Structure formats: structure tokens, C-alpha cells
Coordinates of C-alpha atoms and ligand atoms in Angstrom, one line a residue:
M1 CA 0.1 -0.1 0.0
R2 CA 1.3 3.5 -0.8
I3 CA 0.0 6.6 0.9
R4 CA 0.6 10.2 -0.2
V5 CA -0.2 13.0 2.0
L6 CA -2.0 15.5 -0.6
G7 CA -2.8 17.9 2.5
S8 CA -2.2 17.9 6.0
A9 CA -3.8 21.0 7.5
A10 CA -7.2 21.4 9.3
G11 CA -9.8 23.5 7.6
G12 CA -8.6 27.0 6.5
G13 CA -5.1 25.6 5.9
F14 CA -1.6 26.9 6.8
P15 CA -1.6 30.0 6.5
Q16 CA -5.4 30.7 6.9
W17 CA -6.6 33.5 4.6
N18 CA -7.9 35.7 7.3
C19 CA -5.6 34.6 10.1
G20 CA -3.0 36.8 11.8
C21 CA -2.1 34.4 14.4
P22 CA 1.7 33.9 15.4
N23 CA 1.9 30.7 13.3
C24 CA 0.1 32.1 10.2
Q25 CA 2.0 35.4 10.2
G26 CA 5.2 33.5 11.0
V27 CA 5.0 31.1 8.2
R28 CA 4.0 33.9 5.8
N29 CA 6.9 35.9 6.7
A30 CA 9.2 32.9 7.0
T31 CA 10.2 33.9 10.4
I32 CA 9.3 30.6 12.1
D33 CA 10.5 27.1 11.4
A34 CA 7.3 25.7 9.7
T35 CA 6.1 24.8 6.6
P36 CA 2.8 26.0 4.7
R37 CA 0.1 23.1 4.4
T38 CA -3.1 22.6 2.1
Q39 CA -6.1 21.2 3.8
E40 CA -6.5 17.5 4.7
S41 CA -6.6 14.9 2.0
V42 CA -4.5 11.7 1.5
A43 CA -4.3 9.5 -1.6
V44 CA -4.0 5.8 -1.4
T45 CA -3.3 2.8 -3.9
N46 CA -2.6 -0.8 -3.8
D47 CA -1.1 -1.3 -7.2
G48 CA 0.1 2.0 -8.1
N49 CA -2.4 2.6 -10.8
A50 CA -5.9 3.0 -9.2
W51 CA -5.8 5.6 -6.6
V52 CA -8.5 6.3 -3.9
L53 CA -8.7 9.5 -2.3
L54 CA -9.6 9.9 1.4
N55 CA -11.4 13.4 1.7
A56 CA -11.9 15.9 -1.1
S57 CA -10.4 19.1 0.3
P58 CA -11.4 22.7 -1.3
E59 CA -7.8 22.4 -2.7
V60 CA -8.3 19.4 -4.7
R61 CA -7.4 20.7 -8.0
Q62 CA -4.0 22.1 -6.8
Q63 CA -3.3 18.8 -4.9
I64 CA -4.0 16.7 -7.8
E65 CA -1.7 18.7 -9.9
S66 CA 1.1 18.5 -7.2
F67 CA 1.3 14.7 -7.7
A68 CA 2.1 13.3 -11.2
P69 CA 0.7 9.9 -10.7
L70 CA -3.0 11.4 -10.3
H71 CA -2.5 13.3 -13.5
P72 CA -4.8 12.1 -16.5
R73 CA -3.4 9.3 -18.7
G74 CA -5.6 10.2 -21.7
A75 CA -7.7 13.0 -23.1
R76 CA -10.4 12.5 -20.5
H77 CA -9.2 10.5 -17.7
S78 CA -8.2 10.3 -14.1
P79 CA -6.6 7.7 -12.0
I80 CA -8.9 8.7 -9.0
Q81 CA -11.2 5.5 -8.9
A82 CA -12.9 6.3 -5.7
I83 CA -13.1 8.9 -3.0
L84 CA -13.9 7.9 0.7
L85 CA -15.5 10.6 3.0
T86 CA -14.8 10.6 6.9
N87 CA -17.4 13.2 7.8
G88 CA -19.4 15.7 6.1
D89 CA -17.3 18.9 7.1
L90 CA -16.7 21.2 4.1
D91 CA -13.0 20.9 4.2
H92 CA -13.6 17.3 3.4
C93 CA -16.4 17.6 0.7
L94 CA -16.2 20.7 -1.0
G95 CA -13.6 19.3 -3.4
L96 CA -16.4 17.1 -4.9
L97 CA -17.9 20.2 -6.5
S98 CA -14.4 21.2 -8.0
L99 CA -14.4 17.8 -9.6
R100 CA -17.5 18.6 -11.9
E101 CA -15.9 18.8 -15.3
S102 CA -18.4 16.1 -16.6
H103 CA -16.3 13.0 -15.0
P104 CA -18.1 10.1 -13.4
L105 CA -17.1 9.9 -9.6
M106 CA -17.5 6.9 -7.2
I107 CA -17.9 8.1 -3.6
Y108 CA -18.1 6.3 -0.4
S109 CA -19.6 7.5 2.8
T110 CA -22.0 6.8 5.6
E111 CA -25.8 7.5 4.8
R112 CA -25.8 10.4 7.2
V113 CA -22.7 12.1 5.3
R114 CA -24.3 11.6 2.0
R115 CA -27.6 13.1 2.9
G116 CA -25.8 16.0 4.7
F117 CA -24.1 16.7 1.4
I118 CA -26.9 16.3 -1.1
E119 CA -30.2 17.3 0.8
G120 CA -31.2 21.0 0.0
N121 CA -27.9 21.4 -1.7
V122 CA -28.9 23.0 -5.1
L123 CA -25.2 23.1 -6.1
Y124 CA -25.1 19.4 -6.1
R125 CA -26.8 19.4 -9.4
T126 CA -23.7 20.2 -11.0
L127 CA -22.6 16.7 -10.3
Q128 CA -26.0 15.4 -11.9
R129 CA -25.4 16.7 -15.5
F130 CA -25.8 13.2 -16.7
A131 CA -26.9 9.6 -15.5
D132 CA -24.7 8.3 -13.2
Q133 CA -22.2 11.0 -12.9
V134 CA -21.9 10.2 -9.2
T135 CA -22.2 6.6 -7.9
W136 CA -22.6 7.0 -3.9
N137 CA -21.8 3.8 -2.2
V138 CA -23.2 3.8 1.4
L139 CA -20.8 2.3 4.0
P140 CA -22.4 0.7 6.8
L141 CA -20.6 1.0 10.4
G142 CA -18.6 -1.9 11.1
R143 CA -18.7 -3.9 7.9
R144 CA -15.7 -4.5 5.6
E145 CA -16.4 -3.5 1.9
M146 CA -14.4 -4.0 -1.4
I147 CA -13.4 -0.7 -2.8
V148 CA -14.6 -0.8 -6.4
G149 CA -13.4 1.9 -8.6
V150 CA -15.4 3.9 -11.2
D151 CA -14.1 1.8 -13.7
R152 CA -16.1 -0.9 -11.9
Q153 CA -13.1 -2.8 -11.3
P154 CA -11.8 -3.7 -7.6
T155 CA -8.9 -1.5 -6.5
G156 CA -7.4 -4.0 -4.4
L157 CA -8.3 -2.3 -1.2
S158 CA -11.4 -2.7 1.1
V159 CA -12.3 -0.3 3.7
E160 CA -14.3 -0.5 7.2
A161 CA -16.2 2.6 8.5
V162 CA -15.9 2.8 12.4
A163 CA -18.1 5.4 14.4
V164 CA -15.8 7.7 16.3
P165 CA -16.8 10.6 18.6
G166 CA -17.7 13.8 16.2
K167 CA -20.3 15.8 15.2
P168 CA -22.4 16.8 12.2
P169 CA -20.9 19.6 9.9
V170 CA -21.5 23.2 10.9
H171 CA -24.0 23.6 8.1
C172 CA -25.9 20.7 9.5
E173 CA -26.1 21.3 13.1
G174 CA -29.5 21.6 14.6
L175 CA -31.3 20.0 11.5
A176 CA -31.1 16.6 13.0
A177 CA -29.7 15.0 16.3
P178 CA -26.0 14.0 16.2
H179 CA -25.6 10.3 15.0
P180 CA -23.0 7.6 15.0
E181 CA -22.6 8.0 11.0
D182 CA -21.8 11.8 11.4
N183 CA -18.1 11.0 11.8
V184 CA -16.0 7.9 11.1
A185 CA -12.5 6.4 11.3
L186 CA -11.7 4.4 8.1
R187 CA -9.8 1.1 8.2
I188 CA -8.3 0.6 4.8
F189 CA -7.0 -3.0 4.1
A190 CA -4.6 -4.3 1.4
A191 CA -3.3 -7.9 2.0
D192 CA -2.2 -8.2 5.2
R193 CA -1.7 -4.3 5.8
T194 CA -4.0 -2.0 7.6
L195 CA -4.1 1.5 7.4
A196 CA -6.3 3.4 10.2
Y197 CA -7.2 6.6 9.3
A198 CA -8.9 8.9 12.0
S199 CA -8.5 12.5 11.1
G200 CA -11.2 13.8 13.2
V201 CA -11.7 12.5 16.8
G202 CA -13.7 14.3 19.6
A203 CA -12.3 12.0 22.3
V204 CA -10.3 8.8 22.8
T205 CA -12.8 6.0 23.6
P206 CA -12.8 2.3 23.5
S207 CA -14.3 2.6 20.0
V208 CA -11.4 5.0 18.9
L209 CA -8.7 2.4 20.1
A210 CA -10.6 -0.7 18.4
A211 CA -10.4 1.5 15.2
L212 CA -6.7 1.7 15.6
E213 CA -5.9 -1.8 16.7
D214 CA -3.6 -4.1 14.6
A215 CA -3.1 -1.2 12.3
T216 CA 0.2 -1.1 10.3
C217 CA -0.1 2.7 10.2
V218 CA -2.2 5.1 11.9
F219 CA -3.1 8.7 11.1
F220 CA -4.8 10.7 13.9
D221 CA -6.4 13.9 14.6
G222 CA -3.6 16.4 15.3
T223 CA -6.0 19.4 15.0
F224 CA -5.1 21.1 18.5
W225 CA -2.5 21.1 20.9
S226 CA -4.5 22.2 23.9
S227 CA -8.3 22.5 24.8
D228 CA -8.2 26.3 24.9
E229 CA -6.0 26.9 22.1
L230 CA -8.4 29.1 20.1
L231 CA -9.6 30.8 23.3
A232 CA -6.1 31.7 24.5
L233 CA -5.2 33.4 21.2
G234 CA -8.6 35.5 21.3
L235 CA -9.5 33.6 18.0
G236 CA -12.5 31.8 18.8
S237 CA -15.2 30.8 21.7
K238 CA -15.1 27.2 21.7
R239 CA -12.9 24.6 23.2
A240 CA -11.3 21.8 21.0
E241 CA -13.7 19.3 22.3
Q242 CA -16.5 21.3 21.5
M243 CA -15.4 21.3 17.9
A244 CA -15.3 17.4 18.0
H245 CA -11.2 17.6 18.2
A246 CA -9.6 15.8 21.2
P247 CA -6.6 17.9 22.1
L248 CA -3.2 16.3 21.9
G249 CA -1.4 17.7 24.9
G250 CA -2.1 17.6 28.7
D251 CA -2.5 14.8 31.2
H252 CA -5.6 13.5 29.4
G253 CA -4.5 14.5 25.8
S254 CA -4.6 12.0 22.9
L255 CA -0.8 11.5 23.2
V256 CA -1.2 10.2 26.6
E257 CA -4.6 8.1 25.7
L258 CA -2.9 6.6 22.8
R259 CA 0.1 5.4 24.5
G260 CA -0.8 1.9 24.0
V261 CA -1.1 2.0 20.1
R262 CA 1.6 0.1 18.8
A263 CA 1.4 0.6 15.1
P264 CA 4.9 1.0 13.3
R265 CA 3.8 4.3 11.8
R266 CA 2.0 6.7 13.8
I267 CA 1.3 10.1 12.0
L268 CA -0.5 13.2 13.3
I269 CA -2.6 15.0 10.4
H270 CA -5.5 17.6 10.1
L271 CA -3.2 20.1 12.0
N272 CA -5.0 23.5 12.8
N273 CA -2.8 26.5 12.1
T274 CA -2.6 27.5 15.5
N275 CA -1.0 24.2 16.8
P276 CA 2.4 24.9 18.3
L277 CA 3.7 21.6 17.0
L278 CA 3.7 23.2 13.5
K279 CA 6.8 24.9 14.7
E280 CA 9.4 22.1 14.0
D281 CA 11.6 23.6 16.8
S282 CA 9.0 23.9 19.4
P283 CA 8.8 21.7 22.6
E284 CA 5.2 20.4 21.6
H285 CA 6.8 19.0 18.5
A286 CA 9.6 17.4 20.3
Q287 CA 7.2 15.9 22.5
A288 CA 5.3 14.3 19.9
V289 CA 8.2 13.1 18.1
A290 CA 9.5 11.6 21.4
L291 CA 6.2 9.7 21.9
G292 CA 6.8 8.1 18.5
W293 CA 4.4 10.1 16.3
E294 CA 5.3 11.9 13.1
I295 CA 4.0 15.1 11.8
A296 CA 2.2 15.0 8.5
Y297 CA 3.4 17.5 5.7
D298 CA 2.1 17.8 2.4
G299 CA 3.9 15.6 0.0
M300 CA 4.7 12.9 2.6
E301 CA 4.9 9.3 1.6
V302 CA 4.3 6.3 3.5
T303 CA 4.8 2.8 1.8
L304 CA 3.5 -0.4 4.0
Ligands
ZN1 ZN1 -3.6 31.1 12.2

């Protein structure tokens, strides 16, 4: 299994267009030891030929162009055989609307995520220009499914969606009660290799630990370092947990709670631009690395 990180930042990216926080200004002005990042998306392949995207970020066009194996191999072609969604957040789904150039799409998500994106969304009609422009496969929780490509061929990968603590996307809040299908971790299988992909996790629970169990490689929610990160910077009114992201640091942070995870590769992704570990010379960065975690960056490659 080959994994390519196309984007490693949380919603807004790094730097974020309207953010003048020390990290964003520092990376703009090149006065801190940090690298810009686009919004989270990862490409996975088993055979090097058929690629599967995990989430479709608002920067999907730039991300495809940044990686030659995702370029067309014919006058009208894409090696992207399927797109899997972990939740309905716009930074994970908005890219679908950018893939509207009359190309068939194969999408996998829970029923809740599917409905959250298409219901009442007049813009979705841009993906309904012809019959079968979108084939939407509903992922049941806890059942392993083969990932079939838009060419109807098996990709050699299979997937299991596991419910993990999260919340509906902002545009769906208040429209329906929260539901286990709002937010999932994806377990992707190829032969004896397992990638556990959990880029949004509101709390480390037994179900989260089960989703990471026996994985060869784990990608985990690295959004915030501390619970009051946005409050302390005067940038927001919500704690990390209220935004469905367990903070990494502290006595009860994810890094402590995940100390029993034994995957050979453990990688933090979905990094918010305020997170101090984005500074490569920060104590937070050093602490995560000392505990065996790698910090995802755009262009990172992992082969399992
Ligand atoms: Zn910022």
C-alpha cells in the first residue's frame, strides 16, 4: 500500500486566509521554522495504478496537480477511482464540487454524510449533469466492503467505517440530532496491511482504540494541542472538544491516551494553523516525536 499526503492541515489551511495568529504570520513571513500546508486529503493505492482519495478538500485541484501519479493518462481520464469521506465537513467535501468537469465519480461515505451533502444543496446538481455522474456507495458501520473503482474494477483495497466521537458538519448542526454515522474512522485494508485513518476524533474512547487496533499505520487527529487553543489566542469561543477534536497535549490528551497504540507508523494529520507543534523547533513538536509520532506534511509518502 502506498500513501501520499496531499494535504495535512485542518480546515482553513496553513496559513489561513484571514488569520494573523503568530503561526500564520510567521509562516507567511518565513520567520518561524514551519511549512505551509493545504487542507487534509490523502491518496492511497494498492497497485500504483488505481488511486483512492480519503476526503476531497477545497484544494483538490492544486493537490492533484502537485502529484504526477494523479494526472490524466488520456484525453479525458483520471486515475482517481474512488473518493472516501470521513465526515461531512466542508473541508472534506467541498472538493467534490470542484471535480465537476463532466467526469464520473465513485464516492463512499455513511448515509448521514451522503444526505448532509446532497439534501437541500442546489449546487449538487452540478454533479448530476448526466446519468450516473456520481455513484454514491453507502458505507455501513463496522462492515468491511471492497472498494470498487469508477471503472467497476476492484482497487485491491477494502474499507471498514468505524464510528468515532464527532459531530455533524456546521451547516447541518441543529437540523437533526447527532448520529454515530456523522463521523467515522476508516480502516483501509490491502493484503495483510491495515491503514487506520482517523483525522477527526472528538474523544479517545474504546471505539477509537478499536479502530486503531492492529493497524500497520495510523493517521490521527492532530488538530489542536490544547483545549483552549483558540480561546487563549483570542481567535474563537469554543474549546477543542466542542469542535469535536480531542487535544493532543496535557495529562488526558490524545498522546497520553494513545500510548498503548503499537502501530509501526503513527502520524498526526489535520493540523490546525494555531497548533504549536507546526513549529518544528517547538517543545510540543519534540514531545510528539519523542512519543513516537510523526507530523504529516504535504507530499509525505508512506509505503506499507
Ligand atoms: Zn492562524
